[in-house]
Coordinates of C-alpha atoms in Angstrom, one line a residue:
X1 CA 80.5 119.9 12.4
X2 CA 83.7 118.2 13.2
X3 CA 86.2 117.7 10.0
X4 CA 87.4 114.2 9.6
X5 CA 90.9 113.7 8.3
X6 CA 91.8 110.1 6.9
X7 CA 95.4 109.5 7.2
X8 CA 96.5 106.6 4.8
X9 CA 99.8 104.9 4.3
X10 CA 101.9 105.8 1.0
X11 CA 105.2 104.9 -0.6
X12 CA 107.1 107.3 -2.6
X13 CA 109.3 106.3 -5.4
X14 CA 111.3 107.9 -8.2
X15 CA 112.6 106.1 -11.5
X16 CA 114.1 107.1 -14.7
X17 CA 111.7 106.2 -17.4
X18 CA 112.2 105.5 -21.0
X19 CA 109.4 107.3 -22.7
X20 CA 108.1 107.5 -26.3
X21 CA 106.5 110.9 -27.1
X22 CA 104.5 111.1 -30.1
X23 CA 101.2 110.0 -31.3
X24 CA 100.9 106.3 -32.3
X25 CA 99.1 104.9 -35.1
X26 CA 95.9 102.9 -34.2
X27 CA 94.9 99.7 -35.4
X28 CA 91.9 101.4 -37.0
X29 CA 94.0 103.8 -38.9
X30 CA 96.3 100.9 -40.2
X31 CA 92.8 99.0 -41.3
X32 CA 91.7 102.0 -43.2
X33 CA 94.9 102.4 -44.9
X34 CA 94.8 98.6 -46.0
X35 CA 91.3 99.0 -47.4
X36 CA 92.3 102.0 -49.5
X37 CA 95.3 100.1 -50.6
X38 CA 93.1 97.4 -52.0
X39 CA 90.8 99.7 -54.0
X40 CA 89.7 103.4 -53.8
X41 CA 86.5 103.9 -51.6
X42 CA 84.7 106.8 -49.9
X43 CA 84.4 107.4 -46.2
X44 CA 80.9 105.9 -46.1
X45 CA 82.0 102.7 -48.0
X46 CA 84.8 101.9 -45.3
X47 CA 82.5 103.0 -42.5
X48 CA 79.9 100.4 -43.6
X49 CA 82.2 97.9 -44.6
X50 CA 83.8 97.9 -41.0
X51 CA 80.9 98.7 -39.1
X52 CA 82.6 101.7 -38.0
X53 CA 81.5 105.3 -36.9
X54 CA 82.0 107.5 -40.0
X55 CA 83.4 110.2 -38.0
X56 CA 86.1 107.8 -36.8
X57 CA 86.8 106.8 -40.5
X58 CA 87.4 110.5 -41.5
X59 CA 89.6 111.4 -38.7
X60 CA 91.7 108.3 -39.6
X61 CA 91.8 109.3 -43.3
X62 CA 92.7 112.9 -42.3
X63 CA 95.6 111.7 -40.3
X64 CA 96.7 109.3 -43.0
X65 CA 96.7 112.1 -45.8
X66 CA 98.8 114.4 -43.3
X67 CA 101.5 111.6 -43.5
X68 CA 101.1 111.6 -47.3
X69 CA 100.0 107.9 -47.4
X70 CA 96.4 108.6 -48.8
X71 CA 95.2 111.0 -51.6
X72 CA 91.9 112.3 -53.1
X73 CA 91.0 111.0 -56.4
X74 CA 87.9 112.2 -58.5
X75 CA 86.2 109.3 -60.3
X76 CA 83.4 111.0 -62.3
X77 CA 81.1 112.7 -60.2
X78 CA 82.4 110.8 -57.1
X79 CA 85.3 111.9 -54.9
X80 CA 87.3 108.9 -53.3
X81 CA 90.3 108.3 -51.1
X82 CA 93.1 106.2 -52.5
X83 CA 96.4 105.1 -51.1
X84 CA 99.6 106.6 -52.6
X85 CA 102.4 104.6 -53.7
X86 CA 104.3 105.2 -50.1
X87 CA 101.0 104.4 -48.5
X88 CA 100.9 100.9 -50.1
X89 CA 104.5 100.0 -48.9
X90 CA 103.6 101.3 -45.3
X91 CA 100.2 99.2 -45.5
X92 CA 101.9 96.0 -45.7
X93 CA 104.3 96.7 -42.9
X94 CA 103.3 95.1 -39.3
X95 CA 103.0 98.3 -37.8
X96 CA 102.9 101.8 -39.3
X97 CA 106.2 104.0 -38.7
X98 CA 105.7 106.3 -36.0
X99 CA 107.1 109.8 -35.5
X100 CA 108.5 109.3 -32.0
X101 CA 110.6 111.3 -30.0
X102 CA 112.5 109.2 -27.3
X103 CA 113.1 110.5 -24.0
X104 CA 114.8 109.8 -20.6
X105 CA 112.8 111.3 -18.1
X106 CA 112.9 111.2 -13.8
X107 CA 109.4 111.1 -12.7
X108 CA 108.4 110.6 -9.1
X109 CA 105.2 108.7 -7.8
X110 CA 103.2 107.6 -4.8
X111 CA 101.8 104.2 -4.2
X112 CA 98.8 103.6 -1.9
X113 CA 99.8 101.2 0.7
X114 CA 96.3 99.6 0.9
X115 CA 95.2 99.1 -2.7
X116 CA 98.3 99.5 -4.4
X117 CA 96.9 102.3 -6.6
X118 CA 99.4 104.6 -8.1
X119 CA 99.4 108.6 -8.2
X120 CA 101.5 111.4 -9.5
X121 CA 103.3 113.4 -7.0
X122 CA 100.7 116.4 -7.3
X123 CA 97.5 114.3 -7.1
X124 CA 97.6 113.7 -3.5
X125 CA 97.7 115.8 0.0
X126 CA 100.8 114.2 1.6
X127 CA 102.9 114.7 5.0
X128 CA 105.4 113.1 7.0
X129 CA 105.0 111.9 10.5
X130 CA 106.0 115.0 12.3
X131 CA 103.6 117.3 10.5
X132 CA 100.4 115.1 10.7
X133 CA 97.2 116.7 11.9
X134 CA 96.0 115.8 15.4
X135 CA 92.5 115.1 17.0
X136 CA 91.0 118.3 18.6
X137 CA 87.4 119.3 19.6
X138 CA 87.2 120.7 15.9
X139 CA 88.6 117.6 13.8
X140 CA 88.8 113.9 14.0
X141 CA 92.1 112.2 12.8
X142 CA 91.9 108.5 11.8
X143 CA 95.1 106.7 11.0
X144 CA 94.9 103.5 8.9
X145 CA 97.3 101.2 10.1
X146 CA 100.4 100.5 7.7
X147 CA 100.8 97.0 6.5
X148 CA 103.4 95.5 4.4
X149 CA 103.2 96.2 0.6
X150 CA 102.8 93.0 -1.3
X151 CA 103.9 94.3 -4.7
X152 CA 104.0 97.4 -7.0
X153 CA 101.8 97.0 -10.0
X154 CA 104.0 98.5 -12.7
X155 CA 101.2 99.0 -15.0
X156 CA 99.0 101.0 -12.7
X157 CA 102.4 103.1 -12.1
X158 CA 102.9 103.7 -16.0
X159 CA 99.4 104.4 -16.5
X160 CA 99.5 107.1 -13.9
X161 CA 102.7 108.7 -15.1
X162 CA 102.3 109.1 -18.7
X163 CA 101.1 112.4 -20.5
X164 CA 99.2 112.7 -23.5
X165 CA 100.7 111.3 -26.4
X166 CA 103.4 109.4 -24.2
X167 CA 104.0 105.7 -23.7
X168 CA 106.7 104.5 -21.1
X169 CA 108.7 101.5 -23.0
X170 CA 111.2 100.9 -20.1
X171 CA 112.7 101.8 -16.8
X172 CA 116.5 102.2 -16.1
X173 CA 117.6 99.9 -13.2
X174 CA 117.7 101.4 -9.7
X175 CA 118.6 100.6 -6.3
X176 CA 116.6 103.5 -4.6
X177 CA 113.9 102.2 -2.1
X178 CA 110.4 103.2 -1.6
X179 CA 110.2 105.6 1.2
X180 CA 107.3 105.4 3.6
X181 CA 105.1 108.4 3.9
X182 CA 101.3 109.5 4.7
X183 CA 98.3 110.7 2.4
X184 CA 95.4 112.7 3.9
X185 CA 91.9 112.9 2.6
X186 CA 89.7 115.2 4.6
X187 CA 85.9 115.1 5.0
X188 CA 83.9 118.4 5.3
X189 CA 80.3 117.8 5.8
X190 CA 80.6 114.4 4.4
X191 CA 82.3 115.6 1.0
X192 CA 85.7 114.4 0.4
X193 CA 88.8 116.7 -0.4
X194 CA 91.9 115.1 -1.8
X195 CA 90.6 112.1 -3.8
X196 CA 92.2 112.4 -7.4
X197 CA 89.5 112.7 -10.3
X198 CA 91.1 109.6 -12.0
X199 CA 91.6 107.6 -8.7
X200 CA 90.4 103.9 -9.1
X201 CA 87.2 102.7 -7.6
X202 CA 89.2 100.3 -5.1
X203 CA 91.1 103.4 -3.6
X204 CA 87.8 105.3 -3.5
X205 CA 85.8 102.5 -1.7
X206 CA 88.8 102.1 0.5
X207 CA 88.8 105.7 1.7
X208 CA 84.9 105.8 2.0
X209 CA 85.1 102.6 4.3
X210 CA 87.5 104.2 6.6
X211 CA 85.1 107.2 6.8
X212 CA 82.3 105.0 7.9
X213 CA 84.2 103.6 10.5
X214 CA 84.4 106.8 12.3
X215 CA 81.0 107.8 11.3
X216 CA 79.7 104.6 13.2
X217 CA 81.1 105.9 16.4
X218 CA 80.3 109.7 15.7
X219 CA 76.6 109.7 15.2
X220 CA 76.6 113.3 14.3
X221 CA 78.9 112.9 11.4
X222 CA 76.8 113.1 7.8
X223 CA 76.6 110.7 5.5
X224 CA 79.6 110.5 3.0
X225 CA 78.7 112.0 -0.5
X226 CA 80.1 109.4 -2.7
X227 CA 82.7 110.2 -5.3
X228 CA 82.1 108.7 -8.7
X229 CA 85.3 107.6 -10.6
X230 CA 86.2 109.5 -13.9
X231 CA 85.0 108.6 -17.1
X232 CA 88.5 106.9 -18.0
X233 CA 88.4 104.7 -14.8
X234 CA 84.6 103.7 -15.6
X235 CA 85.7 102.6 -19.1
X236 CA 88.5 100.5 -17.5
X237 CA 86.1 98.8 -15.3
X238 CA 83.7 97.5 -18.2
X239 CA 83.3 93.9 -17.3
X240 CA 81.8 92.8 -20.5
X241 CA 84.5 90.7 -22.6
X242 CA 84.5 88.5 -25.9
X243 CA 83.2 84.9 -24.9
X244 CA 81.4 82.0 -26.1
X245 CA 80.4 78.8 -24.4
X246 CA 82.9 76.8 -26.5
X247 CA 85.9 79.1 -24.9
X248 CA 85.3 76.6 -22.1
X249 CA 88.0 73.8 -22.2
X250 CA 87.3 70.4 -20.4
X251 CA 88.9 67.3 -19.9
X252 CA 92.2 66.1 -20.8
X253 CA 92.4 65.8 -24.4
X254 CA 90.7 69.0 -25.1
X255 CA 93.5 70.7 -22.7
X256 CA 96.2 69.1 -24.8
X257 CA 94.6 70.0 -28.1
X258 CA 94.1 73.6 -27.0
X259 CA 97.8 74.1 -25.6
X260 CA 99.3 72.6 -28.6
X261 CA 97.2 74.8 -30.7
X262 CA 98.2 77.8 -28.6
X263 CA 102.0 76.8 -29.3
X264 CA 101.7 76.3 -32.8
X265 CA 99.9 79.6 -33.4
X266 CA 102.3 81.8 -31.5
X267 CA 103.8 84.1 -33.8
X268 CA 106.6 86.0 -31.6
X269 CA 105.7 85.6 -27.9
X270 CA 104.6 82.6 -25.8
X271 CA 104.3 83.1 -22.2
X272 CA 103.7 80.0 -19.8
X273 CA 103.3 79.9 -15.9
X274 CA 102.6 76.5 -14.5
X275 CA 102.2 75.7 -10.9
X276 CA 104.5 72.7 -11.1
X277 CA 107.0 71.3 -13.8
X278 CA 107.3 67.5 -14.2
X279 CA 108.8 65.1 -16.6
X280 CA 105.5 65.4 -18.5
X281 CA 106.9 68.7 -19.9
X282 CA 108.8 66.3 -22.5
X283 CA 105.4 65.7 -24.0
X284 CA 105.3 69.3 -25.1
X285 CA 108.9 70.0 -25.7
X286 CA 109.0 69.3 -29.2
X287 CA 106.3 71.8 -29.8
X288 CA 108.0 74.4 -27.7
X289 CA 111.2 73.7 -29.7
X290 CA 109.4 74.1 -33.1
X291 CA 108.0 77.4 -32.0
X292 CA 111.4 78.6 -30.9
X293 CA 112.7 77.6 -34.4
X294 CA 110.3 80.1 -35.9
X295 CA 112.0 82.7 -33.6
X296 CA 109.0 82.8 -31.0
X297 CA 110.4 84.2 -27.5
X298 CA 109.2 81.8 -24.7
X299 CA 109.3 82.7 -21.1
X300 CA 108.6 79.9 -18.6
X301 CA 107.3 80.5 -14.9
X302 CA 106.8 78.1 -12.2
X303 CA 105.1 78.4 -8.8
X304 CA 106.1 75.5 -6.6
X305 CA 107.1 76.6 -3.3
X306 CA 110.8 76.5 -2.5
X307 CA 111.9 73.4 -0.3
X308 CA 114.3 74.4 2.6
X309 CA 115.6 70.6 2.5
X310 CA 116.7 70.9 -1.1
X311 CA 115.8 71.3 -4.8
X312 CA 111.8 71.0 -5.5
X313 CA 110.5 68.4 -8.1
X314 CA 110.1 71.4 -10.3
X315 CA 113.7 72.5 -10.0
X316 CA 114.8 69.1 -10.9
X317 CA 112.7 69.0 -13.9
X318 CA 113.7 72.5 -15.1
X319 CA 117.3 71.5 -14.9
X320 CA 116.6 68.5 -17.3
X321 CA 114.5 71.1 -19.5
X322 CA 117.6 73.4 -19.6
X323 CA 120.0 70.5 -20.6
X324 CA 117.6 69.4 -23.5
X325 CA 117.2 73.0 -24.9
X326 CA 120.9 73.6 -24.4
X327 CA 121.7 70.9 -27.1
X328 CA 119.3 72.3 -29.9
X329 CA 121.1 75.7 -30.4
X330 CA 117.8 77.5 -29.3
X331 CA 118.5 78.3 -25.8
X332 CA 118.6 82.2 -26.6
X333 CA 114.7 81.7 -27.4
X334 CA 114.0 80.6 -24.1
X335 CA 113.8 82.4 -20.7
X336 CA 113.2 80.3 -17.9
X337 CA 112.4 82.5 -14.6
X338 CA 115.4 82.0 -12.2
X339 CA 113.1 81.9 -9.0
X340 CA 109.8 80.5 -8.2
X341 CA 106.7 82.9 -8.4
X342 CA 105.1 81.0 -5.3
X343 CA 102.1 81.0 -7.0
X344 CA 99.4 78.2 -8.0
X345 CA 98.1 79.9 -11.0
X346 CA 98.1 78.4 -14.4
X347 CA 98.5 80.6 -17.2
X348 CA 99.4 80.4 -20.9
X349 CA 99.4 83.3 -23.5
X350 CA 100.4 83.6 -27.2
X351 CA 99.9 86.2 -29.9
X352 CA 97.9 83.7 -32.2
X353 CA 98.7 85.0 -36.0
X354 CA 95.3 84.5 -37.0
X355 CA 93.1 85.4 -33.9
X356 CA 95.2 87.8 -32.2
X357 CA 96.3 87.4 -28.7
X358 CA 95.0 84.4 -26.8
X359 CA 95.1 83.1 -23.1
X360 CA 94.4 79.9 -21.4
X361 CA 93.5 80.3 -17.8
X362 CA 92.4 77.7 -15.2
X363 CA 93.5 74.5 -13.4
X364 CA 95.8 72.8 -16.0
X365 CA 99.5 72.8 -15.0
X366 CA 101.0 73.3 -18.5
X367 CA 104.5 72.0 -17.9
X368 CA 103.4 69.2 -15.4
X369 CA 100.2 67.7 -16.8
X370 CA 99.8 64.3 -18.7
X371 CA 96.7 65.6 -19.8
X372 CA 94.6 62.6 -18.6
X373 CA 92.6 64.4 -15.8
X374 CA 89.6 66.4 -15.8
X375 CA 90.5 70.0 -15.8
X376 CA 88.8 73.2 -16.5
X377 CA 90.2 76.2 -18.5
X378 CA 88.9 79.4 -20.0
X379 CA 90.0 80.8 -23.4
X380 CA 90.4 84.3 -23.1
X381 CA 90.3 86.1 -26.7
X382 CA 89.5 89.7 -25.3
X383 CA 92.7 91.8 -25.5
X384 CA 91.8 93.6 -22.5
X385 CA 91.6 90.6 -20.3
X386 CA 94.7 89.1 -21.9
X387 CA 96.4 92.5 -20.8
X388 CA 95.5 91.9 -17.2
X389 CA 97.0 88.5 -17.2
X390 CA 100.4 89.6 -18.9
X391 CA 100.2 92.2 -16.1
X392 CA 99.6 89.3 -13.3
X393 CA 103.0 87.7 -14.8
X394 CA 104.9 91.1 -14.6
X395 CA 103.9 91.2 -10.9
X396 CA 104.9 87.5 -10.4
X397 CA 108.3 88.0 -12.0
X398 CA 109.3 91.0 -9.7
X399 CA 111.9 90.8 -7.1
X400 CA 111.6 92.5 -3.8
X401 CA 109.8 95.5 -3.1
X402 CA 111.5 98.4 -5.1
X403 CA 113.3 96.3 -7.5
X404 CA 111.7 95.9 -10.8
X405 CA 113.4 93.2 -13.1
X406 CA 113.9 93.6 -16.6
X407 CA 111.4 90.9 -17.1
X408 CA 108.7 92.5 -15.1
X409 CA 109.2 95.9 -16.9
X410 CA 109.1 94.3 -20.2
X411 CA 105.8 92.3 -19.5
X412 CA 104.2 95.4 -17.9
X413 CA 104.9 97.4 -21.2
X414 CA 103.6 94.4 -23.5
X415 CA 100.5 94.0 -21.2
X416 CA 99.6 97.8 -21.8
X417 CA 100.4 97.5 -25.6
X418 CA 97.9 94.5 -25.9
X419 CA 95.2 96.5 -23.9
X420 CA 95.2 99.1 -26.8
X421 CA 94.1 96.7 -29.3
X422 CA 90.5 97.0 -30.0
X423 CA 88.4 93.7 -29.4
X424 CA 87.1 91.9 -32.3
X425 CA 83.3 91.6 -32.8
X426 CA 81.4 88.8 -31.1
X427 CA 79.3 87.6 -28.3
X428 CA 80.2 88.9 -25.0
X429 CA 79.9 87.9 -21.2
X430 CA 80.3 89.5 -17.9
X431 CA 83.7 88.3 -16.6
X432 CA 85.7 89.1 -13.4
X433 CA 89.2 88.2 -12.6
X434 CA 89.7 86.3 -9.3
X435 CA 92.6 86.7 -7.0
X436 CA 93.3 84.9 -3.8
X437 CA 91.3 87.0 -1.6
X438 CA 88.3 86.9 -3.7
X439 CA 87.5 83.2 -3.3
X440 CA 86.3 83.0 0.1
X441 CA 83.8 85.9 -0.4
X442 CA 82.8 84.4 -3.7
X443 CA 81.5 81.3 -2.0
X444 CA 79.4 83.4 0.4
X445 CA 78.2 85.5 -2.4
X446 CA 77.1 82.1 -4.2
X447 CA 75.5 81.0 -1.0
X448 CA 73.5 84.3 -0.7
X449 CA 72.5 84.4 -4.6
X450 CA 71.6 80.6 -5.3
X451 CA 68.1 79.8 -5.9
X452 CA 68.4 76.4 -7.5
X453 CA 71.8 74.6 -6.7
X454 CA 75.2 75.3 -5.9
X455 CA 78.3 73.0 -6.9
X456 CA 82.0 72.9 -6.4
X457 CA 84.7 70.8 -7.9
X458 CA 88.3 70.6 -6.2
X459 CA 91.2 68.3 -6.7
X460 CA 91.6 67.8 -3.1
X461 CA 89.4 67.6 0.1
X462 CA 90.7 68.4 3.5
X463 CA 90.4 70.3 6.7
X464 CA 91.5 73.7 5.6
X465 CA 88.8 74.0 3.2
X466 CA 85.8 73.6 5.8
X467 CA 85.6 76.9 7.1
X468 CA 86.2 78.6 3.6
X469 CA 83.8 76.6 1.7
X470 CA 82.1 73.4 3.1
X471 CA 80.7 75.4 6.3
X472 CA 79.0 77.9 4.3
X473 CA 77.4 75.3 1.6
X474 CA 76.3 73.3 4.7
X475 CA 74.5 76.2 6.0
X476 CA 72.7 76.8 2.6
X477 CA 71.9 73.0 2.3
X478 CA 70.4 73.0 5.7
X479 CA 68.4 76.1 5.7
X480 CA 67.1 76.2 2.0
X481 CA 65.8 74.1 -0.8
X482 CA 69.2 74.9 -2.8
X483 CA 70.8 71.6 -3.8
X484 CA 74.5 71.6 -2.8
X485 CA 76.9 69.1 -4.2
X486 CA 80.8 68.8 -3.7
X487 CA 83.2 66.8 -5.7
X488 CA 86.9 66.1 -5.0
X489 CA 89.8 64.0 -6.6
X490 CA 91.6 62.8 -3.7
X491 CA 91.9 63.5 0.2
X492 CA 94.4 65.9 1.5
X493 CA 96.5 64.3 4.0
X494 CA 95.7 60.9 5.6
X495 CA 92.2 59.7 5.9
X496 CA 91.0 56.3 5.9
X497 CA 88.1 55.1 3.8
X498 CA 86.1 54.8 6.9
X499 CA 86.7 58.4 7.9
X500 CA 85.6 59.7 4.5
X501 CA 82.5 57.4 4.7
X502 CA 81.6 58.9 8.0
X503 CA 82.1 62.6 6.6
X504 CA 80.1 61.8 3.5
X505 CA 77.2 60.7 5.9
X506 CA 77.4 63.6 8.1
X507 CA 77.5 66.1 5.4
X508 CA 74.5 64.1 3.7
X509 CA 72.5 64.6 6.9
X510 CA 73.2 68.2 6.5
X511 CA 71.8 67.9 2.6
X512 CA 75.4 68.5 1.6
X513 CA 76.2 65.8 -1.4
X514 CA 80.0 65.1 -1.0
X515 CA 81.6 62.7 -3.7
X516 CA 84.9 61.5 -4.7
X517 CA 85.6 61.5 -8.4
X518 CA 88.4 58.8 -9.4
X519 CA 87.3 58.3 -13.3
X520 CA 88.3 60.5 -14.8
X521 CA 90.9 61.8 -12.3
X522 CA 89.3 65.2 -11.0
X523 CA 92.0 68.0 -11.1
X524 CA 89.3 70.8 -12.0
X525 CA 88.7 73.8 -9.5
X526 CA 85.2 75.3 -10.1
X527 CA 82.5 76.7 -8.3
X528 CA 79.1 77.3 -10.0
X529 CA 75.4 78.4 -9.1
X530 CA 72.1 78.2 -10.6
X531 CA 72.5 78.1 -14.5
X532 CA 74.4 81.3 -15.5
X533 CA 77.3 81.8 -13.1
X534 CA 80.9 79.7 -13.1
X535 CA 84.1 80.3 -11.5
X536 CA 87.1 78.6 -13.0
X537 CA 90.4 78.9 -11.1
X538 CA 93.5 77.4 -9.7
X539 CA 92.2 77.5 -6.0
X540 CA 91.4 74.2 -4.4
X541 CA 88.0 75.1 -2.9
X542 CA 87.9 71.9 -0.5
X543 CA 91.5 71.7 0.8
X544 CA 93.0 75.3 1.0
X545 CA 92.7 78.3 3.4
X546 CA 93.8 81.3 1.1
X547 CA 96.4 83.5 2.7
X548 CA 95.9 87.2 2.5
X549 CA 99.6 87.8 2.2
X550 CA 99.9 86.2 -1.2
X551 CA 97.4 88.0 -3.5
X552 CA 98.6 86.3 -6.6
X553 CA 98.8 82.9 -5.1
X554 CA 95.3 81.9 -7.0
X555 CA 94.0 83.4 -10.2
X556 CA 90.8 82.6 -11.7
X557 CA 87.9 84.0 -13.5
X558 CA 84.1 84.3 -12.7
X559 CA 81.9 84.3 -15.9
X560 CA 78.4 85.3 -16.0
X561 CA 76.9 83.8 -19.4
X562 CA 73.5 82.2 -20.4
X563 CA 73.5 78.4 -19.3
X564 CA 77.2 78.3 -18.8
X565 CA 76.9 76.5 -15.3
X566 CA 74.2 74.1 -16.9
X567 CA 76.3 73.3 -19.8
X568 CA 79.3 72.5 -17.5
X569 CA 77.5 70.3 -15.3
X570 CA 76.2 68.2 -18.6
X571 CA 79.7 68.1 -19.8
X572 CA 81.2 67.0 -16.4
X573 CA 78.4 64.4 -16.0
X574 CA 79.3 63.1 -19.6
X575 CA 83.1 62.7 -18.8
X576 CA 82.2 60.5 -16.0
X577 CA 80.4 57.9 -18.2
X578 CA 83.0 58.0 -20.9

């Protein structure tokens, strides 16, 4: 049986990392200490009150006793745990003090050029060009073509490089570049050798797809034996997150109220990414200044593409914003990103004092909206998903390949800190982040899965959106009983009323209902099917052909929750009557 070598592109890098070594106190341990500060309790009392496993409580109390913050007390025939005087002092602090040993350590790493997955040096079999294997009668060598790496995901790199009881808190600046090299995975009798046990699912799937390409032309090759990801990776891929149907924010007033509430609730951090910035930012500027006055650190990002002819409208608005801030004495609390992220994403994140970290993700340009249009946004309350969104902002704030800005590093660290916060109790729904490349395939998924209806909302309607969205939906409408509707706010480009009428008639003949929505002005970007599937995003479904070279150009969220699509349609219909 011929051996198969999969050769794939890698980039090797090295950096000096700032590492804190030492086990940190968990949120659960802090809560247990606070409970014992309130009154003495048994481990059983705490476990029942907090709906926690008793073993987890016992382990937390044991560590707290070792630190001298909890002691045993006897009350009659019962033995209880009580906080010591030092423990009472510690319990009132925002974070429990850690016995941390700071270190500065050089570490090297690999980044897979296809999926962006990060690995330690010893986890992969690698080679330079000169020493790569060649095809013979006994072996097949399949090389994956190298493509340009979009950007490094610092979160993935940090996670890959940490040892137990370590946490990377920073990186020293470096001018060293990533060096191209090659990785090798070998298949013998269909069994892969060289895939790390902790490899993410995206990397495993990529390697197995490449093997299947060879197998398609070599009938004698055995079927690949799939490699399951490690338990750690499976835990990370859990798609169930906190969600209630009222986490869906619609219409203009709800967006303004939700955004102002997020700003007012911010405790220490506020992150805002807006596709555009306009003079409408003046409407929320007093709230931003009030937050800065409370010593909230505010980071502002914008995504409007650069204009070779001069400054963009967003850049002009930002200049005005800087002048307004400069006269308040609060300039040091604002960090306005110095260049466009070239992303159309709309994200706002804050550390809500009462409800924990909260994010808003959808179609609303937070620093440009007048809050009069019909938009759609999801309120994200699960810290794991909020952490993913912070990681996206970190990637958007990077410089060129190999250059890790201070902002990108700090946000990567922040996102990983948030990811370690346990989610609160509550209803959950299956949720998936959507990136640029996911949108066309999601239309196809909806076309295959829908049994009753498909609907799509887009700010604009234009030629570029036809092959991505219109044509697949027309095929569904013509060949099935599924009801298909498309709604848009305005045409992209110059189209006469007669041309638009002709298009509506032609689409109608194919059983696809196309409607323009002028009241309220439609700015939402939504795809839904049947009753329980809804995608809320920044992507204009009916006017854009997404570029594979800009993976973070568009960001959205697919939600699978009972009756969420049905509820959205009812609210959308109601908005048109008000």
